[in-house]
Short mmCIF file of C-alpha atoms in Angstrom, two decimals:
data_model
loop_
_atom_site.label_atom_id
_atom_site.label_comp_id
_atom_site.label_asym_id
_atom_site.label_seq_id
_atom_site.Cartn_x
_atom_site.Cartn_y
_atom_site.Cartn_z
CA UNK A 29 8.52 -128.97 -97.97
CA UNK A 30 11.45 -128.11 -95.55
CA UNK A 31 10.25 -125.23 -94.10
CA UNK A 32 12.29 -122.57 -91.12
CA UNK A 33 10.10 -122.54 -88.43
CA UNK A 34 9.06 -119.54 -87.35
CA UNK A 35 8.21 -118.51 -83.50
CA UNK A 36 5.31 -116.16 -83.08
CA UNK A 37 5.86 -114.64 -79.62
CA UNK A 38 9.91 -112.73 -79.24
CA UNK A 39 10.09 -110.25 -75.90
CA UNK A 40 6.80 -109.50 -74.11
CA UNK A 41 7.02 -105.89 -74.81
CA UNK A 42 5.21 -104.02 -77.94
CA UNK A 43 8.13 -103.65 -79.43
CA UNK A 44 8.02 -103.62 -83.45
CA UNK A 45 10.18 -106.49 -84.72
CA UNK A 46 11.09 -108.54 -86.90
CA UNK A 47 10.05 -112.46 -87.92
CA UNK A 48 12.52 -114.39 -86.24
CA UNK A 49 13.04 -118.21 -86.34
CA UNK A 50 11.60 -120.45 -83.79
CA UNK A 51 15.06 -121.68 -82.48
CA UNK A 52 16.07 -118.57 -81.32
CA UNK A 53 13.22 -117.16 -79.54
CA UNK A 54 10.81 -118.86 -76.65
CA UNK A 55 8.42 -120.84 -77.42
CA UNK A 56 5.08 -120.64 -74.86
CA UNK A 57 5.50 -124.06 -74.12
CA UNK A 58 9.27 -123.42 -72.86
CA UNK A 59 8.32 -120.08 -70.69
CA UNK A 60 12.03 -118.84 -68.59
CA UNK A 61 11.69 -120.07 -64.90
CA UNK A 62 10.92 -116.58 -63.80
CA UNK A 63 7.86 -116.48 -65.64
CA UNK A 64 6.31 -119.71 -64.03
CA UNK A 65 7.24 -118.24 -60.69
CA UNK A 66 5.07 -115.22 -60.94
CA UNK A 67 2.04 -117.75 -60.45
CA UNK A 68 -1.64 -117.64 -61.45
CA UNK A 69 -1.60 -114.22 -61.76
CA UNK A 70 0.99 -114.09 -65.06
CA UNK A 71 -0.41 -117.57 -66.53
CA UNK A 72 -4.06 -115.40 -66.57
CA UNK A 73 -2.80 -112.69 -68.24
CA UNK A 74 -4.00 -111.69 -71.95
CA UNK A 75 -1.66 -111.82 -74.43
CA UNK A 76 -1.92 -111.22 -78.12
CA UNK A 77 1.06 -112.11 -80.97
CA UNK A 78 0.51 -109.62 -84.17
CA UNK A 79 1.81 -109.84 -87.08
CA UNK A 80 1.35 -107.14 -89.30
CA UNK A 81 2.47 -107.04 -92.97
CA UNK A 82 5.44 -104.39 -93.87
CA UNK A 83 4.68 -101.22 -95.84
CA UNK A 84 6.49 -99.45 -97.93
CA UNK A 85 5.14 -96.07 -96.37
CA UNK A 86 6.63 -95.95 -92.91
CA UNK A 87 4.34 -93.62 -91.14
CA UNK A 88 1.95 -96.82 -91.32
CA UNK A 89 3.96 -98.77 -89.32
CA UNK A 90 4.67 -95.59 -86.16
CA UNK A 91 1.09 -95.30 -86.23
CA UNK A 92 0.35 -99.10 -85.74
CA UNK A 93 2.46 -99.36 -82.61
CA UNK A 94 0.78 -96.48 -81.13
CA UNK A 95 -2.56 -98.07 -81.34
CA UNK A 96 -0.74 -101.28 -80.18
CA UNK A 97 0.72 -99.61 -77.29
CA UNK A 98 -2.44 -98.13 -76.13
CA UNK A 99 -5.02 -100.83 -77.07
CA UNK A 100 -2.13 -103.06 -74.81
CA UNK A 101 -2.37 -100.37 -72.21
CA UNK A 102 -6.15 -99.33 -72.15
CA UNK A 103 -7.14 -103.40 -72.80
CA UNK A 104 -4.27 -105.08 -70.43
CA UNK A 105 -3.24 -106.91 -72.98
CA UNK A 106 0.63 -107.97 -73.44
CA UNK A 107 1.17 -107.72 -77.00
CA UNK A 108 3.44 -108.68 -79.60
CA UNK A 109 3.94 -106.82 -82.48
CA UNK A 110 5.97 -108.18 -85.50
CA UNK A 111 6.81 -106.65 -88.81
CA UNK A 112 7.05 -109.12 -91.57
CA UNK A 113 7.91 -108.56 -95.19
CA UNK A 114 4.85 -109.27 -98.13
CA UNK A 115 7.22 -111.48 -99.51
CA UNK A 116 7.89 -113.77 -96.49
CA UNK A 117 4.44 -114.09 -94.57
CA UNK A 118 3.22 -117.41 -96.68
CA UNK A 119 6.07 -119.13 -95.65
CA UNK A 120 6.48 -117.54 -92.10
CA UNK A 121 3.10 -118.37 -91.33
CA UNK A 122 2.66 -122.11 -92.63
CA UNK A 123 5.85 -122.81 -90.82
CA UNK A 124 4.56 -121.44 -87.54
CA UNK A 125 1.17 -123.21 -87.80
CA UNK A 126 2.77 -126.71 -88.55
CA UNK A 127 5.00 -125.73 -85.78
CA UNK A 128 1.79 -125.10 -83.47
CA UNK A 129 3.00 -121.86 -82.91
CA UNK A 130 1.34 -119.60 -85.23
CA UNK A 131 -0.01 -115.57 -84.25
CA UNK A 132 -3.56 -115.07 -83.13
CA UNK A 133 -3.50 -112.03 -85.56
CA UNK A 134 -2.42 -111.33 -89.06
CA UNK A 135 -2.68 -108.18 -91.52
CA UNK A 136 -1.38 -109.23 -95.22
CA UNK A 137 -3.47 -108.99 -99.15
CA UNK A 138 -6.46 -110.90 -99.49
CA UNK A 139 -5.58 -113.12 -101.68
CA UNK A 140 -2.33 -115.19 -99.50
CA UNK A 141 -4.52 -114.45 -96.45
CA UNK A 142 -7.92 -115.79 -97.98
CA UNK A 143 -5.81 -119.43 -98.58
CA UNK A 144 -5.48 -120.12 -95.07
CA UNK A 145 -9.49 -119.91 -94.78
CA UNK A 146 -9.64 -122.21 -97.09
CA UNK A 147 -7.01 -124.44 -95.37
CA UNK A 148 -9.34 -124.10 -92.36
CA UNK A 149 -6.70 -121.66 -90.79
CA UNK A 150 -8.92 -119.23 -90.18
CA UNK A 151 -11.69 -117.78 -87.93
CA UNK A 152 -15.42 -116.72 -88.71
CA UNK A 153 -15.89 -113.19 -87.97
CA UNK A 154 -19.26 -112.55 -89.20
CA UNK A 155 -19.28 -110.59 -85.81
CA UNK A 156 -17.33 -108.26 -86.67
CA UNK A 157 -18.07 -107.57 -89.89
CA UNK A 158 -21.88 -107.24 -88.57
CA UNK A 159 -20.58 -104.22 -86.14
CA UNK A 160 -19.20 -101.67 -88.67
CA UNK A 161 -20.78 -99.49 -91.38
CA UNK A 162 -18.61 -101.26 -94.47
CA UNK A 163 -18.79 -100.70 -97.53
CA UNK A 164 -20.34 -102.97 -100.20
CA UNK A 165 -17.04 -103.76 -101.94
CA UNK A 166 -15.97 -104.43 -98.33
CA UNK A 167 -18.40 -106.62 -97.58
CA UNK A 168 -17.34 -108.80 -100.26
CA UNK A 169 -13.16 -109.20 -99.64
CA UNK A 170 -13.51 -112.07 -97.18
CA UNK A 171 -16.18 -113.62 -97.98
CA UNK A 172 -15.86 -116.61 -98.57
CA UNK A 173 -19.66 -118.93 -99.52
CA UNK A 174 -21.44 -117.92 -96.58
CA UNK A 175 -19.20 -116.76 -93.86
CA UNK A 176 -16.86 -113.91 -93.27
CA UNK A 177 -13.19 -115.13 -92.61
CA UNK A 178 -11.44 -111.69 -93.34
CA UNK A 179 -11.55 -108.19 -92.22
CA UNK A 180 -10.80 -105.65 -94.71
CA UNK A 181 -8.31 -102.78 -93.76
CA UNK A 182 -7.99 -100.86 -96.97
CA UNK A 183 -8.66 -101.06 -100.66
CA UNK A 184 -5.46 -101.22 -102.99
CA UNK A 185 -7.03 -100.45 -106.15
CA UNK A 186 -4.41 -99.68 -109.09
CA UNK A 187 -4.35 -97.07 -111.26
CA UNK A 188 -2.68 -96.16 -114.83
CA UNK A 189 0.66 -93.83 -114.58
CA UNK A 190 1.40 -92.21 -117.40
CA UNK A 191 4.35 -89.59 -118.06
CA UNK A 192 1.53 -87.12 -119.18
CA UNK A 193 4.18 -84.58 -120.04
CA UNK A 194 5.46 -87.53 -123.29
CA UNK A 195 2.08 -87.98 -124.48
CA UNK A 196 1.38 -84.02 -124.42
CA UNK A 197 5.07 -83.39 -126.65
CA UNK A 198 3.35 -85.54 -129.11
CA UNK A 199 0.11 -84.14 -129.03
CA UNK A 200 -1.51 -86.96 -127.86
CA UNK A 201 -5.00 -87.11 -125.17
CA UNK A 202 -4.86 -89.75 -123.10
CA UNK A 203 -5.90 -93.31 -124.04
CA UNK A 204 -9.68 -94.97 -123.72
CA UNK A 205 -8.39 -98.46 -125.24
CA UNK A 206 -5.19 -100.80 -125.04
CA UNK A 207 -5.64 -100.44 -128.54
CA UNK A 208 -4.40 -96.92 -128.59
CA UNK A 209 -2.42 -96.82 -125.49
CA UNK A 210 -0.49 -99.53 -128.04
CA UNK A 211 -0.31 -97.08 -131.04
CA UNK A 212 0.46 -94.40 -128.65
CA UNK A 213 3.21 -95.68 -127.24
CA UNK A 214 4.85 -96.43 -130.46
CA UNK A 215 4.52 -92.36 -131.20
CA UNK A 216 6.96 -91.76 -127.72
CA UNK A 217 9.09 -94.32 -127.79
CA UNK A 218 12.45 -93.66 -127.32
CA UNK A 219 15.04 -96.54 -126.52
CA UNK A 220 17.30 -95.08 -128.23
CA UNK A 221 18.01 -92.36 -125.08
CA UNK A 222 16.35 -94.77 -122.54
CA UNK A 223 13.10 -94.26 -122.61
CA UNK A 224 10.63 -97.40 -122.96
CA UNK A 225 7.02 -96.09 -123.47
CA UNK A 226 5.81 -99.03 -121.39
CA UNK A 227 6.65 -100.32 -118.17
CA UNK A 228 4.87 -104.04 -117.61
CA UNK A 229 6.90 -106.14 -115.60
CA UNK A 230 6.72 -109.91 -116.35
CA UNK A 231 8.81 -111.65 -113.94
CA UNK A 232 7.40 -114.79 -111.92
CA UNK A 233 8.39 -113.01 -108.10
CA UNK A 234 5.70 -113.93 -106.34
CA UNK A 235 3.92 -110.38 -106.65
CA UNK A 236 0.58 -109.30 -108.07
CA UNK A 237 1.53 -106.56 -110.55
CA UNK A 238 2.53 -108.65 -113.48
CA UNK A 239 -0.62 -111.50 -112.51
CA UNK A 240 -2.93 -108.87 -112.39
CA UNK A 241 -1.74 -107.12 -116.18
CA UNK A 242 -2.06 -110.69 -117.55
CA UNK A 243 -5.32 -111.58 -116.78
CA UNK A 244 -6.82 -108.12 -117.02
CA UNK A 245 -6.06 -107.79 -120.66
CA UNK A 246 -7.18 -111.48 -120.85
CA UNK A 247 -10.73 -110.21 -119.12
CA UNK A 248 -11.11 -107.23 -121.85
CA UNK A 249 -10.38 -109.50 -124.86
CA UNK A 250 -13.84 -111.37 -123.26
CA UNK A 251 -11.52 -114.14 -121.90
CA UNK A 252 -11.47 -115.55 -118.81
CA UNK A 253 -9.11 -117.94 -116.73
CA UNK A 254 -11.73 -119.75 -114.48
CA UNK A 255 -15.92 -119.13 -114.82
CA UNK A 256 -18.11 -118.64 -111.79
CA UNK A 257 -18.71 -122.46 -111.44
CA UNK A 258 -14.97 -123.14 -111.16
CA UNK A 259 -14.58 -124.36 -114.50
CA UNK A 260 -11.05 -123.86 -116.04
CA UNK A 261 -12.53 -122.13 -119.46
CA UNK A 262 -8.72 -120.61 -120.19
CA UNK A 263 -8.14 -122.13 -123.77
CA UNK A 264 -10.29 -119.91 -125.64
CA UNK A 265 -10.34 -117.97 -128.65
CA UNK A 266 -10.46 -114.42 -126.97
CA UNK A 267 -7.13 -115.74 -124.64
CA UNK A 268 -5.04 -116.54 -127.65
CA UNK A 269 -6.34 -112.97 -129.45
CA UNK A 270 -5.31 -111.39 -125.67
CA UNK A 271 -1.65 -112.98 -125.07
CA UNK A 272 -1.13 -112.32 -128.65
CA UNK A 273 -1.56 -108.37 -127.82
CA UNK A 274 0.74 -108.64 -124.98
CA UNK A 275 3.19 -110.41 -126.92
CA UNK A 276 3.68 -108.01 -129.47
CA UNK A 277 3.94 -104.98 -127.10
CA UNK A 278 7.59 -106.94 -125.96
CA UNK A 279 8.33 -108.02 -129.78
CA UNK A 280 7.39 -104.40 -130.82
CA UNK A 281 10.53 -103.11 -128.26
CA UNK A 282 7.56 -101.22 -126.83
CA UNK A 283 8.88 -102.31 -123.35
CA UNK A 284 12.30 -103.02 -121.60
CA UNK A 285 14.07 -106.58 -122.31
CA UNK A 286 14.83 -106.50 -118.66
CA UNK A 287 11.03 -106.33 -117.83
CA UNK A 288 10.92 -110.05 -119.00
CA UNK A 289 12.13 -111.24 -115.30
CA UNK A 290 11.06 -107.33 -113.38
CA UNK A 291 9.36 -108.42 -110.06
CA UNK A 292 7.02 -105.79 -108.56
CA UNK A 293 9.33 -103.35 -107.61
CA UNK A 294 10.83 -103.06 -111.39
CA UNK A 295 7.87 -101.00 -112.96
CA UNK A 296 7.99 -98.72 -109.31
CA UNK A 297 11.86 -98.22 -110.08
CA UNK A 298 11.43 -97.70 -113.89
CA UNK A 299 8.60 -94.77 -113.84
CA UNK A 300 10.71 -92.87 -111.04
CA UNK A 301 14.05 -93.73 -112.81
CA UNK A 302 12.10 -91.88 -115.84
CA UNK A 303 12.66 -94.95 -118.13
CA UNK A 304 9.24 -96.01 -118.51
CA UNK A 305 6.31 -93.99 -119.73
CA UNK A 306 3.58 -96.34 -118.72
CA UNK A 307 3.04 -98.40 -115.88
CA UNK A 308 -0.10 -99.87 -113.95
CA UNK A 309 0.46 -99.96 -109.85
CA UNK A 310 -1.49 -98.72 -106.96
CA UNK A 311 -0.50 -95.81 -105.08
CA UNK A 312 2.12 -96.29 -103.51
CA UNK A 313 4.64 -94.32 -106.79
CA UNK A 314 2.06 -90.92 -105.57
CA UNK A 315 3.81 -91.24 -101.63
CA UNK A 316 7.53 -91.59 -103.26
CA UNK A 317 7.42 -88.76 -105.82
CA UNK A 318 6.21 -86.75 -103.18
CA UNK A 319 8.52 -86.63 -100.62
CA UNK A 320 11.36 -87.53 -103.27
CA UNK A 321 10.70 -86.05 -106.70
CA UNK A 322 7.84 -83.17 -106.99
CA UNK A 323 9.13 -82.07 -110.61
CA UNK A 324 7.88 -85.72 -111.73
CA UNK A 325 4.52 -86.11 -109.89
CA UNK A 326 3.44 -82.60 -111.85
CA UNK A 327 4.16 -84.86 -115.30
CA UNK A 328 2.11 -87.43 -114.15
CA UNK A 329 -1.23 -88.46 -114.45
CA UNK A 330 -3.30 -91.10 -113.55
CA UNK A 331 -6.55 -92.68 -115.09
CA UNK A 332 -8.09 -95.58 -115.39
CA UNK A 333 -7.06 -98.67 -117.32
CA UNK A 334 -8.27 -98.82 -120.97
CA UNK A 335 -10.88 -100.42 -122.29
CA UNK A 336 -10.17 -103.89 -124.26
CA UNK A 337 -12.85 -104.70 -127.10
CA UNK A 338 -14.91 -106.62 -124.59
CA UNK A 339 -14.96 -104.49 -121.58
CA UNK A 340 -12.89 -103.24 -119.31
CA UNK A 341 -12.13 -104.34 -115.83
CA UNK A 342 -9.89 -103.17 -112.92
CA UNK A 343 -8.61 -105.77 -110.93
CA UNK A 344 -8.13 -104.74 -106.97
CA UNK A 345 -7.01 -106.35 -104.19
CA UNK A 346 -7.08 -105.26 -100.33
CA UNK A 347 -5.12 -105.89 -97.48
CA UNK A 348 -7.41 -107.77 -94.60
CA UNK A 349 -7.49 -108.69 -90.72
CA UNK A 350 -7.51 -112.87 -90.38
CA UNK A 351 -7.86 -114.28 -86.78
CA UNK A 352 -6.03 -117.23 -86.75
CA UNK A 353 -8.13 -120.52 -85.60
CA UNK A 354 -5.17 -122.28 -83.74
CA UNK A 355 -3.85 -118.94 -82.28
CA UNK A 356 -4.19 -118.84 -78.63
CA UNK A 357 -5.31 -115.69 -78.13
CA UNK A 358 -8.34 -115.62 -80.42
CA UNK A 359 -10.60 -112.88 -77.93
CA UNK A 360 -7.64 -110.80 -77.99
CA UNK A 361 -7.62 -110.93 -81.71
CA UNK A 362 -10.86 -109.19 -82.45
CA UNK A 363 -10.89 -107.31 -79.69
CA UNK A 364 -7.98 -105.43 -81.12
CA UNK A 365 -9.83 -105.28 -84.55
CA UNK A 366 -12.78 -103.87 -83.11
CA UNK A 367 -10.34 -101.25 -80.77
CA UNK A 368 -8.72 -100.43 -84.22
CA UNK A 369 -12.00 -99.59 -86.43
CA UNK A 370 -13.64 -97.99 -82.78
CA UNK A 371 -11.02 -95.21 -83.31
CA UNK A 372 -12.73 -93.61 -86.86
CA UNK A 373 -10.30 -90.35 -86.93
CA UNK A 374 -7.42 -92.49 -86.24
CA UNK A 375 -8.46 -94.63 -89.04
CA UNK A 376 -9.17 -91.87 -91.84
CA UNK A 377 -5.56 -90.30 -90.54
CA UNK A 378 -3.71 -93.76 -91.12
CA UNK A 379 -5.44 -94.20 -94.83
CA UNK A 380 -4.61 -90.81 -96.12
CA UNK A 381 -0.56 -91.47 -94.38
CA UNK A 382 -0.69 -94.11 -96.87
CA UNK A 383 -1.75 -91.77 -99.63
CA UNK A 384 -3.26 -92.76 -102.39
CA UNK A 385 -1.89 -96.30 -102.17
CA UNK A 386 -4.94 -97.48 -99.62
CA UNK A 387 -8.93 -96.46 -100.03
CA UNK A 388 -11.22 -96.92 -97.13
CA UNK A 389 -13.51 -99.74 -96.54
CA UNK A 390 -15.70 -97.75 -94.13
CA UNK A 391 -18.71 -95.95 -95.61
CA UNK A 392 -18.86 -92.07 -95.26
CA UNK A 393 -14.92 -91.12 -96.16
CA UNK A 394 -14.79 -90.13 -99.89
CA UNK A 395 -16.34 -87.21 -99.69
CA UNK A 396 -13.51 -86.13 -97.43
CA UNK A 397 -10.99 -83.14 -99.01
CA UNK A 398 -8.29 -85.65 -99.13
CA UNK A 399 -10.52 -87.87 -101.68
CA UNK A 400 -11.76 -84.87 -103.54
CA UNK A 401 -8.52 -83.92 -104.25
CA UNK A 402 -8.18 -84.79 -108.03
CA UNK A 403 -5.15 -86.84 -107.58
CA UNK A 404 -7.31 -88.55 -105.19
CA UNK A 405 -10.30 -88.67 -106.50
CA UNK A 406 -9.42 -92.03 -109.09
CA UNK A 407 -8.04 -93.60 -107.12
CA UNK A 408 -11.46 -94.06 -105.06
CA UNK A 409 -13.51 -94.59 -107.94
CA UNK A 410 -11.63 -97.24 -109.09
CA UNK A 411 -11.31 -98.90 -105.81
CA UNK A 412 -15.42 -99.01 -106.05
CA UNK A 413 -15.65 -100.52 -109.62
CA UNK A 414 -12.47 -103.14 -108.48
CA UNK A 415 -13.43 -106.76 -108.66
CA UNK A 416 -11.11 -109.74 -107.04
CA UNK A 417 -8.07 -110.67 -108.63
CA UNK A 418 -9.47 -114.25 -109.41
CA UNK A 419 -12.70 -112.59 -110.78
CA UNK A 420 -14.86 -114.77 -111.98
CA UNK A 421 -14.04 -117.41 -110.39
CA UNK A 422 -15.59 -118.82 -106.71
CA UNK A 423 -13.07 -117.08 -104.00
CA UNK A 424 -11.72 -120.69 -102.57
CA UNK A 425 -7.70 -121.94 -102.24
CA UNK A 426 -7.86 -122.76 -105.78
CA UNK A 427 -8.53 -120.01 -107.54
CA UNK A 428 -6.13 -118.11 -104.61
CA UNK A 429 -3.73 -119.98 -105.67
CA UNK A 430 -3.51 -119.70 -108.96
CA UNK A 431 -3.55 -116.46 -108.84
CA UNK A 432 -0.09 -116.43 -106.52
CA UNK A 433 1.49 -119.03 -108.46
CA UNK A 434 1.23 -116.48 -111.40
CA UNK A 435 -0.19 -119.07 -113.67
CA UNK A 436 -0.31 -116.49 -116.61
CA UNK A 437 3.00 -114.86 -115.87
CA UNK A 438 4.18 -117.82 -116.34
CA UNK A 439 2.74 -118.03 -119.68
CA UNK A 440 3.85 -115.37 -121.19
CA UNK A 441 7.03 -115.97 -119.80
CA UNK A 442 7.01 -119.34 -122.54
CA UNK A 443 6.36 -117.09 -125.18
CA UNK A 444 8.61 -113.92 -124.77
CA UNK A 445 11.43 -116.51 -123.35
CA UNK A 446 10.83 -119.70 -124.98
CA UNK A 447 9.58 -118.86 -128.45
CA UNK A 448 5.96 -120.74 -127.27
CA UNK A 449 2.86 -118.91 -129.84
CA UNK A 450 0.06 -117.75 -128.29
CA UNK A 451 -2.06 -120.72 -128.69
CA UNK A 452 0.52 -122.96 -126.90
CA UNK A 453 0.69 -120.65 -124.33
CA UNK A 454 -3.08 -120.74 -124.24
CA UNK A 455 -2.55 -124.73 -123.80
CA UNK A 456 0.31 -124.50 -121.54
CA UNK A 457 -2.35 -122.35 -119.53
CA UNK A 458 -4.77 -124.42 -119.38
CA UNK A 459 -3.12 -127.57 -118.47
CA UNK A 460 -1.76 -125.31 -115.44
CA UNK A 461 -4.87 -124.46 -114.00
CA UNK A 462 -6.27 -128.08 -114.70
CA UNK A 463 -3.96 -129.21 -111.98
CA UNK A 464 -4.65 -126.83 -109.79
CA UNK A 465 -8.76 -127.50 -110.00
CA UNK A 466 -8.49 -130.95 -110.66
CA UNK A 467 -6.27 -132.41 -108.16
CA UNK A 468 -7.97 -134.66 -105.66
#
């Protein structure tokens, strides 16, 4: 695979930057002459290269930048802080590691970062995880085997957004099952006026919304993709029934036709534009409505995911810190994580700035006024009940690769675009998973 090389180091200040190609940067081994002239004092100065996942909420970047600046000043560390779009993080990080110019510390979603643990690219963080009062759910996030490889920053649990005004106009209660949601959707659906009851995107764009939705339905119908022992078990009658249900939502016109190629922003945009009545998403849309459309916020209700015939699962993710083992400043990377969590007031403020999009990973925050608010409370409860996106498969590279490759989405697309039957789609899924799990 051909990948552009990426520099981990740019300028020597603590300003926020966009990640740049390696050829435009200054690799450590090619330091300018004036740096060499500064002697031993310069060569022994502590440094840290930190790549942070860019967030939808602008305040996050400025708050993290402030933490970086305080750390740099108080700890005497030269910090290169870089914001990287989440869609670019994997490719850029792989290129940087391959080029021998990896950052020391990254923040990204647990599925992406976890792949690097399985590639032996993450440092053991058992020490940090034992020093702070992480919740029980948080202690499971970065645990691969018996070792902690990721320090959770925040949960990103999903919820279901419903246009409660549309439901109330028809005298409908909030749905408790997926089948009930489908029947209600038929009643409120109004495509002639540009309003579709459901807004479930199904584009294989690299994001996790569509894959998470497909896997949720499979689990709720009693199927599994991979069992707890790592066996591929996706081709089952339960999975076929689940795929049949998903297909019916599109076949019956309850979802806009362009959803088949919609990415992770499609459902956000459809809901905010008033063209979709139900979507599954994290709390980012709450922040958008608070700022730009309080009227729509007043017409919105957030509920827990409905149940299927065999149960109800919430597949949630989290943002995590990962310390890159091949980085040149592992100690400084760990010191920054400690510095971040040593200021609980700032951590709580950062969580609240993110609105309902993030939920805390530290015990003792759920009784605050913010989390007792009726609009925020469902997200906290969802984070406590969520399971990993590849549940119940063991946490390893194969599970994470299958999720990030969006194998379930691609199988559903075979039905919606190429006319495959649910039975054929299940066979495609089985083949795709086995190609990963049975590879030498």
